[in-house]
XYZ file of C-alpha atoms in Angstrom:
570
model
C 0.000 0.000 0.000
C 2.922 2.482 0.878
C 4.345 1.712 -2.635
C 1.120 2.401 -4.119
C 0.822 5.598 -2.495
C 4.129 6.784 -2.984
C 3.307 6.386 -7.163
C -0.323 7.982 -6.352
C 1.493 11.257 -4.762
C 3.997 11.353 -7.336
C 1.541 12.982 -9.977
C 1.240 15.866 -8.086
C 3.112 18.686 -9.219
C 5.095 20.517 -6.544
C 4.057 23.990 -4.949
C 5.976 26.646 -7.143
C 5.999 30.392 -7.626
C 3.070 29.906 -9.888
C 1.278 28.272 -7.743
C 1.518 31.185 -5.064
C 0.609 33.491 -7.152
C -2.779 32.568 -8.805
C -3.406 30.974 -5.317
C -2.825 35.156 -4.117
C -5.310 35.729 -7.554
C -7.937 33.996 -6.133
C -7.090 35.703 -2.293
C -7.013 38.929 -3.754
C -10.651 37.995 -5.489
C -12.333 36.504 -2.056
C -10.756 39.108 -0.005
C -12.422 42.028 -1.825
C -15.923 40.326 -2.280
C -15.502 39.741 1.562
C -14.932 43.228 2.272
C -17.626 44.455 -0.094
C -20.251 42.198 2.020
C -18.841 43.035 5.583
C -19.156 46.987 4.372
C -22.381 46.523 2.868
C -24.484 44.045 5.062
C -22.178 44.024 8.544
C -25.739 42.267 10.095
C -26.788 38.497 9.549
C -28.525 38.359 6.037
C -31.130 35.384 5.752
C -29.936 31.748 7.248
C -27.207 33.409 8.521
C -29.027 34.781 11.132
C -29.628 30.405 12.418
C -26.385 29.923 11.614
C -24.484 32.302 13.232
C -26.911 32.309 16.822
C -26.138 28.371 16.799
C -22.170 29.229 16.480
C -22.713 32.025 19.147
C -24.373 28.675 21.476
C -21.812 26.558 20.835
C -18.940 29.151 21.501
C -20.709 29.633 24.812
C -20.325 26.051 25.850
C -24.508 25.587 25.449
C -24.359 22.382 23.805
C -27.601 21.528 24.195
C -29.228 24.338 22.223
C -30.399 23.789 19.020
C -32.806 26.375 16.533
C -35.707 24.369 15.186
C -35.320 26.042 11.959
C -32.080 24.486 11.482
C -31.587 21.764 9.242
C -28.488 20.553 8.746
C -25.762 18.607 10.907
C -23.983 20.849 13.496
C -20.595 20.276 11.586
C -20.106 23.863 10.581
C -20.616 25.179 14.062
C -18.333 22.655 15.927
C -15.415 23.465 13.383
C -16.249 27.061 13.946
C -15.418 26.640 17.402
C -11.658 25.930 17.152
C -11.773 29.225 14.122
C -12.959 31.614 17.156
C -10.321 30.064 19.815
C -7.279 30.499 16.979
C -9.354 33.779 16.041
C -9.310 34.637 20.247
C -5.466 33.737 21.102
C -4.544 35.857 18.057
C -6.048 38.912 19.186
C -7.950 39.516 15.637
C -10.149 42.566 16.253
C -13.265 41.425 14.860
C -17.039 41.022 16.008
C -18.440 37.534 15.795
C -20.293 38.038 12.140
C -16.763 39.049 10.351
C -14.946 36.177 12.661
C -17.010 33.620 11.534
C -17.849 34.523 8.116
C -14.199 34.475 7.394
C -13.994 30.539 7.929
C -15.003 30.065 4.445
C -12.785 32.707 3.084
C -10.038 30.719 4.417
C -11.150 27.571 3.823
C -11.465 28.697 0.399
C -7.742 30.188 -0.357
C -5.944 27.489 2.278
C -7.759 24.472 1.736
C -10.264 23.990 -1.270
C -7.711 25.401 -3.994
C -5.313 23.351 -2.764
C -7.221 20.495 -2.902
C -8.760 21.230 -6.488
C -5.295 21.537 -7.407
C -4.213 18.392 -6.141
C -7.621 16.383 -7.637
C -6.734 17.784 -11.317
C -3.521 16.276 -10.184
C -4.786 13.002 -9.737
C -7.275 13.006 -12.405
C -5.393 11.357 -15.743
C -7.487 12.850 -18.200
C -5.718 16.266 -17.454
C -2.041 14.780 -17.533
C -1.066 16.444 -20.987
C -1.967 19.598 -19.200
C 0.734 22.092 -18.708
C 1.460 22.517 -14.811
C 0.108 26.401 -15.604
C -2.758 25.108 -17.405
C -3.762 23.337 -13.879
C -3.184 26.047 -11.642
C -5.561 27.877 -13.678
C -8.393 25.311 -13.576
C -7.811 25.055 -10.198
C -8.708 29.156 -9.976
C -11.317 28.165 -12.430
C -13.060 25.725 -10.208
C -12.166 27.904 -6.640
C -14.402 30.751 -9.003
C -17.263 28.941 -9.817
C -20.037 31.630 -9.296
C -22.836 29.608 -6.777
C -19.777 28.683 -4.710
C -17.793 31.620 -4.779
C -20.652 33.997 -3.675
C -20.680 32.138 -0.650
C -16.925 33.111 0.798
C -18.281 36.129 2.078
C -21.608 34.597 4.186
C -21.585 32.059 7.122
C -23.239 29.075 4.759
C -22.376 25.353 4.760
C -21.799 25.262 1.240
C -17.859 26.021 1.284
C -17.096 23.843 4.081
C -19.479 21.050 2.771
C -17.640 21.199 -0.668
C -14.217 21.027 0.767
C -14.637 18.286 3.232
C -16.297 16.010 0.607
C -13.190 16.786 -1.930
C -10.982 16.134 0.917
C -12.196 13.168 0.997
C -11.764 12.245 -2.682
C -8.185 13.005 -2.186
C -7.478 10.346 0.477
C -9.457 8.006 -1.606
C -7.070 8.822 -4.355
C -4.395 8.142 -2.077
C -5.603 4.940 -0.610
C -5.481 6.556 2.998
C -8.833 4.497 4.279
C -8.707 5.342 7.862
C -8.425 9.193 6.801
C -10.851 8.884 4.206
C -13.345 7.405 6.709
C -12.542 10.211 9.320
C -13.581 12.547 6.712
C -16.423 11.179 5.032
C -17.626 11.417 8.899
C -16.788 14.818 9.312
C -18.641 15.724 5.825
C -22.151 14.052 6.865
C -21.539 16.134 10.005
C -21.966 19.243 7.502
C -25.295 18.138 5.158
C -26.991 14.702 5.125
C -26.749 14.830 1.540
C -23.095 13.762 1.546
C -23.515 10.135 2.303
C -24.194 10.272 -1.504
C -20.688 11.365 -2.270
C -18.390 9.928 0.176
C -20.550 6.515 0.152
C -22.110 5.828 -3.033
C -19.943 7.831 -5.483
C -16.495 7.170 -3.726
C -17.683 3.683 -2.898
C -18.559 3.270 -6.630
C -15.252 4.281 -7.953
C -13.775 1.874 -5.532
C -16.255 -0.839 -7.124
C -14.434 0.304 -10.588
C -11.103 0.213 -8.699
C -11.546 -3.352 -7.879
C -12.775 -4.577 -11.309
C -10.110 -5.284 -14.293
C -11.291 -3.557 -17.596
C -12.390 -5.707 -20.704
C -10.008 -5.456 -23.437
C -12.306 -5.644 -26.878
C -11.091 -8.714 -29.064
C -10.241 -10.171 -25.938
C -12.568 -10.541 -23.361
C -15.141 -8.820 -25.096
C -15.498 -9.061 -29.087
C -15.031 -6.210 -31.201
C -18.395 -6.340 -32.493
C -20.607 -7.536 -29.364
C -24.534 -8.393 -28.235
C -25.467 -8.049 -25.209
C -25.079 -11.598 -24.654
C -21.286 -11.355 -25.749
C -20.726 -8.750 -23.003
C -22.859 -11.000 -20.330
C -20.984 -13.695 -20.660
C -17.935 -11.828 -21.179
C -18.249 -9.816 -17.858
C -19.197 -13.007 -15.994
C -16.601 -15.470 -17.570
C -13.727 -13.288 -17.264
C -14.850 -10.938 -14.130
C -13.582 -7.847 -16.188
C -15.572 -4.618 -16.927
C -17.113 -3.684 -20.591
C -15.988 0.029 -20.592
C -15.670 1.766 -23.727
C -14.386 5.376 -23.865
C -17.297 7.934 -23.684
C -16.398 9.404 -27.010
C -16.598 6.273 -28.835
C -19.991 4.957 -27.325
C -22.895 4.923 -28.120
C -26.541 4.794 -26.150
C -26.632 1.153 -26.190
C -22.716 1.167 -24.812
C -24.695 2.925 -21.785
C -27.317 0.531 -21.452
C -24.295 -2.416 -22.219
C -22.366 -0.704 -19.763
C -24.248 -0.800 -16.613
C -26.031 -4.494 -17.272
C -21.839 -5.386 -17.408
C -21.182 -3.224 -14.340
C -23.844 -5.649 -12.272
C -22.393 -9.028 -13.835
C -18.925 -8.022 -12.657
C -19.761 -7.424 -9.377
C -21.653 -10.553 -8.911
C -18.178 -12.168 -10.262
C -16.184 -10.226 -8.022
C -18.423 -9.976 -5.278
C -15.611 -11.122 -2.632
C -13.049 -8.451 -3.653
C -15.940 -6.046 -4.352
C -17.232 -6.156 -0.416
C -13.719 -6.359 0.835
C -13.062 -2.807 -1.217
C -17.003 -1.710 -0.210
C -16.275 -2.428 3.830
C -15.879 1.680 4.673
C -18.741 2.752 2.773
C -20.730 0.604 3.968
C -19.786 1.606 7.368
C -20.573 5.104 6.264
C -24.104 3.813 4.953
C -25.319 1.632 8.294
C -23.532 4.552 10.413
C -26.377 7.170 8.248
C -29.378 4.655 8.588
C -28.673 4.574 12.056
C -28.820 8.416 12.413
C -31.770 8.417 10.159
C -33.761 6.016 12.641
C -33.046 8.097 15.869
C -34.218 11.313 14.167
C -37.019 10.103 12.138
C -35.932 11.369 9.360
C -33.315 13.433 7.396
C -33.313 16.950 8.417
C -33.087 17.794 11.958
C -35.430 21.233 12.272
C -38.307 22.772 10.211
C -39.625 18.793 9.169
C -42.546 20.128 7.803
C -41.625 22.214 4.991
C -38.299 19.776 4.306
C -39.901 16.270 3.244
C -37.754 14.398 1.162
C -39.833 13.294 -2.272
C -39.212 11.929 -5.192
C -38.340 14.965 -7.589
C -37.346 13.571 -10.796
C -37.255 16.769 -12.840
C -34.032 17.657 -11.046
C -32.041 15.850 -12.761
C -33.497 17.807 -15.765
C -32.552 21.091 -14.542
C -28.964 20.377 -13.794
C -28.192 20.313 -17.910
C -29.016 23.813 -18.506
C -27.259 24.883 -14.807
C -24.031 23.185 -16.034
C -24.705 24.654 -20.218
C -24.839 28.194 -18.293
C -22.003 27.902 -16.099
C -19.978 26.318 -18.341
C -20.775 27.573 -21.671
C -16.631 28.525 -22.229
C -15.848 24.427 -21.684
C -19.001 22.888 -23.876
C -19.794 26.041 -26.484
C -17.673 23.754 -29.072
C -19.623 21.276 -29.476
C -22.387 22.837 -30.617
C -20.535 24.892 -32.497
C -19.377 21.612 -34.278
C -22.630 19.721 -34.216
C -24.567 22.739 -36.473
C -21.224 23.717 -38.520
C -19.677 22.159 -41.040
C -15.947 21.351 -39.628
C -14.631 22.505 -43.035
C -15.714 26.508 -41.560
C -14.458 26.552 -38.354
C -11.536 27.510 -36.790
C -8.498 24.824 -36.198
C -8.523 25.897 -32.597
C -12.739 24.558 -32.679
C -12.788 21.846 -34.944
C -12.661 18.728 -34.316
C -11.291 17.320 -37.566
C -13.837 14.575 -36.980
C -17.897 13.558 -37.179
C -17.462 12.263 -33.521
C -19.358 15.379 -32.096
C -22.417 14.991 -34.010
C -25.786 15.502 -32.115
C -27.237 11.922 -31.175
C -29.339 10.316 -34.200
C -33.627 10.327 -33.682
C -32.738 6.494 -32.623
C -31.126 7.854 -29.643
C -32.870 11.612 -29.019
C -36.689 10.227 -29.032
C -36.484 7.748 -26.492
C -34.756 9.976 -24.341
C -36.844 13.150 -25.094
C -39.890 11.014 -24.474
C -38.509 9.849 -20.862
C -38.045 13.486 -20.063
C -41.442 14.384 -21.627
C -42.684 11.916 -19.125
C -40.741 13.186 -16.175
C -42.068 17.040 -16.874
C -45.926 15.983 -17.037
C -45.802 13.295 -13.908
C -43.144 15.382 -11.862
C -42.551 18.488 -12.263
C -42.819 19.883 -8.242
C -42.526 23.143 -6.992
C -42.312 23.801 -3.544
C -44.082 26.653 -1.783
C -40.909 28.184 -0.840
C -39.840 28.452 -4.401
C -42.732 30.892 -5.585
C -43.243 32.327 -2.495
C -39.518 33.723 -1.924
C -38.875 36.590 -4.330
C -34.956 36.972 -3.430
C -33.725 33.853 -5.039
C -33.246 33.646 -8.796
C -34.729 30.473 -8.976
C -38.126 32.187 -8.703
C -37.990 33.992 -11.860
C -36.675 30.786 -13.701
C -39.671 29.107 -12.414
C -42.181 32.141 -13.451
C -40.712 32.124 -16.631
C -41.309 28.208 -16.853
C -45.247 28.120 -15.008
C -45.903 31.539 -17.478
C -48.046 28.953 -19.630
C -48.447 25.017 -19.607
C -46.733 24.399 -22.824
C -43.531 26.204 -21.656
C -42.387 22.970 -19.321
C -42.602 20.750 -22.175
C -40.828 23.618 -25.081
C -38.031 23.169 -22.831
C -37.444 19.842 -23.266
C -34.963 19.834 -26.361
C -32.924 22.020 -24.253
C -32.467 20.086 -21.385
C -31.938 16.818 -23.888
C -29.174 18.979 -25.908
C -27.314 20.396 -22.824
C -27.184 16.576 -21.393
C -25.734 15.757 -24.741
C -23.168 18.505 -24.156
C -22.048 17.867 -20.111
C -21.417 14.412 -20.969
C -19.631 14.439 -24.037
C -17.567 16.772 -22.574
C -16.179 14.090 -20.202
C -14.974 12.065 -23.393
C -12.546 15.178 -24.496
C -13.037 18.547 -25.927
C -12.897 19.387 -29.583
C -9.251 19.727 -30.867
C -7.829 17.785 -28.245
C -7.805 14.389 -29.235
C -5.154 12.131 -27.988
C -1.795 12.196 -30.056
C -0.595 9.295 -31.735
C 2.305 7.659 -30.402
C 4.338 4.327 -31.456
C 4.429 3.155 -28.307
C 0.149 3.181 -27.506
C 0.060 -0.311 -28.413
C 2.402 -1.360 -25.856
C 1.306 1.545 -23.098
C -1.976 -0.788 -23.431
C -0.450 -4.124 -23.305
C 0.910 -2.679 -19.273
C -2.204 -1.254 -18.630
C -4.159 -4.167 -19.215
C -1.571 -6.618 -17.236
C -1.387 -3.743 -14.377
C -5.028 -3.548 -14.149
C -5.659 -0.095 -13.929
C -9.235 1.687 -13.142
C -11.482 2.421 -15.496
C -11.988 5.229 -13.948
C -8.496 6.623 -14.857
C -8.272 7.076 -18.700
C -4.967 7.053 -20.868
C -3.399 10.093 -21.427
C -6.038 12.531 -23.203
C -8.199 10.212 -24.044
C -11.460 11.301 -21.953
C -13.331 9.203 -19.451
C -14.661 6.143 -19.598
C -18.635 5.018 -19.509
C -18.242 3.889 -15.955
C -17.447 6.744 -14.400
C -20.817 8.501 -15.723
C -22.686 5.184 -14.577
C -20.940 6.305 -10.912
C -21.487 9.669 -11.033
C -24.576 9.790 -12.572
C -26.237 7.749 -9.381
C -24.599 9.971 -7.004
C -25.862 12.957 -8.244
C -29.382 11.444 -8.657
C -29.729 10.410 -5.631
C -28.469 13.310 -4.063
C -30.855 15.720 -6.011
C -33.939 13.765 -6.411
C -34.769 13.140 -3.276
C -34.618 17.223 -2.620
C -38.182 19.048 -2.808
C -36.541 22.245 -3.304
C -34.440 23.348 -6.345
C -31.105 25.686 -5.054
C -28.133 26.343 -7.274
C -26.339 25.310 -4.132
C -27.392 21.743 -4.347
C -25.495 21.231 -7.801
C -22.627 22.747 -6.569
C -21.119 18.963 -5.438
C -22.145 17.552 -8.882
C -20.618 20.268 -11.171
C -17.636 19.821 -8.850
C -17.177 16.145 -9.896
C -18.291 16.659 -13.296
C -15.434 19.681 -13.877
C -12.689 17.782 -12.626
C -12.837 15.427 -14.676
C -13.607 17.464 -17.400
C -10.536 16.568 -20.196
C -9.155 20.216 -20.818
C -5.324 19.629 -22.573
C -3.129 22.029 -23.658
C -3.947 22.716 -28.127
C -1.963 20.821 -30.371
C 1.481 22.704 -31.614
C 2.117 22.702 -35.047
C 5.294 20.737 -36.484
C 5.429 18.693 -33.508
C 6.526 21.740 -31.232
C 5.428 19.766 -28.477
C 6.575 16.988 -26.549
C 5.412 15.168 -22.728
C 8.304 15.196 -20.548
C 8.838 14.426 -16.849
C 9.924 16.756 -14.476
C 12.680 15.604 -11.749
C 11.851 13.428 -9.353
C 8.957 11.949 -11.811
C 6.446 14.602 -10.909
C 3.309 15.598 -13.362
C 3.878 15.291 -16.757
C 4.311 19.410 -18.360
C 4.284 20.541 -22.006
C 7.787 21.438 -23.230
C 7.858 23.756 -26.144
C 11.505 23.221 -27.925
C 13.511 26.511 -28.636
C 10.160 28.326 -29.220
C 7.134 29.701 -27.171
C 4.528 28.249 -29.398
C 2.835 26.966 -26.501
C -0.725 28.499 -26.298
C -2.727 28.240 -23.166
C -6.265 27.005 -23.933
C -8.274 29.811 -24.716
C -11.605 28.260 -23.050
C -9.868 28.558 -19.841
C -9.509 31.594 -19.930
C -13.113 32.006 -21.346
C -14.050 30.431 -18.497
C -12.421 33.014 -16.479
C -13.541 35.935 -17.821
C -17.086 34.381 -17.609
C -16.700 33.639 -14.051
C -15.622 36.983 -13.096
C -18.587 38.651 -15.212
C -21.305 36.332 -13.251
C -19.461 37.375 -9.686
C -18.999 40.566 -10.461
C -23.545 40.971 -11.572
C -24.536 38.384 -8.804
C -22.056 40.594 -6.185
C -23.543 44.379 -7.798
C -26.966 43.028 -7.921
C -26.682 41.318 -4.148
C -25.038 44.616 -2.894
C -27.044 47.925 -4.914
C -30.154 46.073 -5.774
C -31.833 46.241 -2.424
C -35.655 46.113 -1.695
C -38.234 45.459 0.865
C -41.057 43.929 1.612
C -44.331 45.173 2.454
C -44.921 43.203 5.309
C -41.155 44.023 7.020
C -40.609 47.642 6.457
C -36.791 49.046 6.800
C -35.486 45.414 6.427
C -33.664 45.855 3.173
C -33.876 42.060 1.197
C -31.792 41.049 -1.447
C -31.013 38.940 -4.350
C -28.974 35.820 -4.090
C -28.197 31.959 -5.175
């Protein structure tokens, strides 16, 4: 295990001047938006007023208070008390609202770019990526609008998000006892998270455990389903084919394989599955002593089966990430022959699905929208949220819900053929790919961890697909905040390499000490940083900076509490 570790850790790149500095970008960037809020609303705005009078009980040593409207986990008032003590023995000359609303500044500049950093790190799908190239997804991620508003408000969100990626690092490593102390400490912080550190780690350790299929070998090249039943059974390997060459049936092929090979590994499998399902008897037992999942305001927080989230999240991710998935519908509705080199593909592998494909999936969602569609009072009733003019705009008239449809079906298309590579960075070809497959088949590695810019595989979408259904479905309400986890996962693993240089300028080397792989340009500076990064950037900034002016200047109040100034938010 050391050994295995050791190689694990040696992807990382090390902590360099770079690093420092877009780490003191993104300081610079929280610091300022903190500021702004503690100049502009010094008082408790909205939950913050729970939050921060349960911190102020706990500080005081009253451990048995709780606020009924409260319904999370106490984790983000029990770590607050160790903040105040450091905060106390340092003399910091602060009241209580700037003291603890600063925990998630830091934990955002110390911790959760650090850890992004780390998990791009780990990820293989970004290992043609210059070590600048990650530092600046790493901002990216840290910038990500529905998280970053939060650095300047005593929320969960920040901590939440950190904890649970924390946790994907020790898995990473292989650190179990760590990972489990952890995945604790994040269902401390929202119930939610058993879906992440349990089912979605606990699924990638499923994929960990099974040996991928090679086609021709275990599996034919041109299989039934009964080739890869048999095949997954009689050979206890995974059918896995790489997202950009599947097709919906590879899906369906996929998963019916994923089942088979656990029944034929089912030893190893529950030997791998022993902490998570820990994690999951550990929850059940929480869930029978409280009757429930939330702890206050059980009423109005029922958990239900709410289908149409998992409609929703395609258009959140198509408008947050419209930089990262623009291209392919740039290439799906242009011919390749006028578009840039920088956007083409060079291929037909981007195409929009065939009517085979789209109607039986439209019609599914078509379904979902009629039976399911669920709007909770609190959605129409509170005016500060921008999810209530999404869902005015969508309740205007009944045909709207169903209009909408394409869209969510197209933006799906987008997120997850994202994860199989991004136009104009297909893999290179190298004389040796034959043979780097030969080891990787005899070494057994995860399907979960693709060759070198090749894109994901089918079973991690199987994986994280379930988490993040299960984690959103089960919600009543619909909050940008609760896809804040899921675009997480989805964006680091998002395939973003460095563009092809032209008369093979560029080459993969090693740095000393066999750290990351980094893109040496020889003798020139031909190197070009991916413009959709910095897209992305520029984006991110733009939806901070009109969510932060708008939050700040756009003020109003209500009728029925005059002077109390309300404001828009996530």
């Amino acid at each position: 295990m050391g050994e295995n570790t050791s190689k694990l850790r040696s992807r990382l790149a090390p902590i360099t001047f770079t690093t420092i500095a877009v780490n003191g970008i993104l300081s610079v960037l929280g610091g300022y938006w903190f500021y702004q809020i503690l100049s502009m609303v010094p008082e408790p705005y909205l939950d913050e007023v729970f939050h921060i009078r349960q911190a102020q009980a706990y500080w005081a040593n009253q451990w048995n208070v709780w606020d009924p409207k409260i319904t999370t986990p106490p984790g983000l008032y029990l770590l607050s008390y160790p903040w105040l003590w450091i905060l106390k023995i340092s003399a910091v000359p602060t009241g209580v609202v700037t003291k603890l609303r600063g925990l998630n500044l830091a934990e955002a500049v110390f911790v959760l770019f650090f850890l992004v950093r780390e998990l791009l790190g780990y990820n293989s799908s970004q290992k043609r990526s210059s070590t600048f190239m990650l530092e600046h997804a790493a901002l990216n991620v840290c910038l990500f609008p529905p998280l970053f508003f939060f650095y300047g408000l005593y929320y969960t969100d920040v901590l939440s998000a950190g904890i649970v990626l924390h946790a994907y690092v020790h898995y990473h490593a292989k650190r179990k006892t760590r990972m489990l102390i952890t995945c604790v400490m994040a269902l401390f912080l929202r119930q939610t998270n058993i879906f992440w550190v349990a089912v979605y780690l606990g699924g990638l350790e499923v994929l960990r455990t099974i040996k991928k299929g090679r086609p021709g070998v275990e599996f034919p090249c041109k299989n039934t389903f009964s080739d890869v039943i048999h095949g997954s059974w009689d050979h206890a390997s995974l059918y896995d084919p790489l997202i950009s060459e599947a097709s919906l049936e590879d899906y369906v092929k996929s998963t019916i394989s994923l089942f088979v090979a656990v029944l034929a590994n089912f030893q190893a499998v529950f030997q791998a599955l022993t902490t998570y399902l820990l994690l999951i008897a550990g929850f059940g037992t929480f869930l029978y002593w409280n009757g429930g999942v939330v702890l206050g305001d059980k009423d109005n927080h029922i958990a239900s089966l709410h289908l149409s989230q998992m409609l929703y999240i395609w258009p959140y991710f198509m408008f947050f990430s419209f930089p990262l998935l623009y291209s392919y519908l740039l290439n799906a509705i242009i011919p390749q022959t006028s578009l840039p080199a920088a956007l083409s593909t060079g291929s037909t592998r981007q195409q929009l699905p065939r009517l085979t494909t789209a109607i039986p999936i439209i019609s599914i969602m078509l379904a979902i929208v009629h039976f399911n569609t669920l709007v909770h009072p609190f959605t129409l009733a509170d005016n500060r949220h921008y999810v209530f003019y999404v869902f005015r705009l969508l309740l205007r008239h009944p045909s709207v819900k169903y209009l909408v449809v394409p869209i969510y079906f197209i933006c799906a298309w987008a997120a997850i053929t994202a994860l199989g590579g991004l136009p104009g960075t297909d893999a290179p070809k190298d004389p040796h790919a034959k043979e780097a497959n030969r080891n990787e088949t005899r070494l057994r590695l995860p399907p979960a961890a693709p060759t070198l810019a090749e894109g994901n595989r089918i079973s991690f979408v199987i994986v994280w697909a379930i988490a993040t259904a299960l984690s959103l479905t089960t919600a009543p309400l619909v909050e940008p905040r609760y896809y804040i986890i899921p675009w997480l996962m989805w964006r680091l693993h998002l395939p973003i390499q460095d563009p092809p240089l032209p008369n093979g300028a560029d080459r993969l080397t090693t740095e000393k000490g066999g750290r990351m792989p980094t893109l040496e340009v020889l003798g020139s500076k031909k190197h070009k940083h991916n413009h959709r990064l910095w897209f992305e950037s520029v984006w991110f900034l733009a939806i901070n900076w009109a969510t932060g002016y708008i939050f700040l200047h756009w003020g109003f109040a209500w009728p029925q509490e005059p002077g109390r100034v309300q404001r828009f938010m996530w």
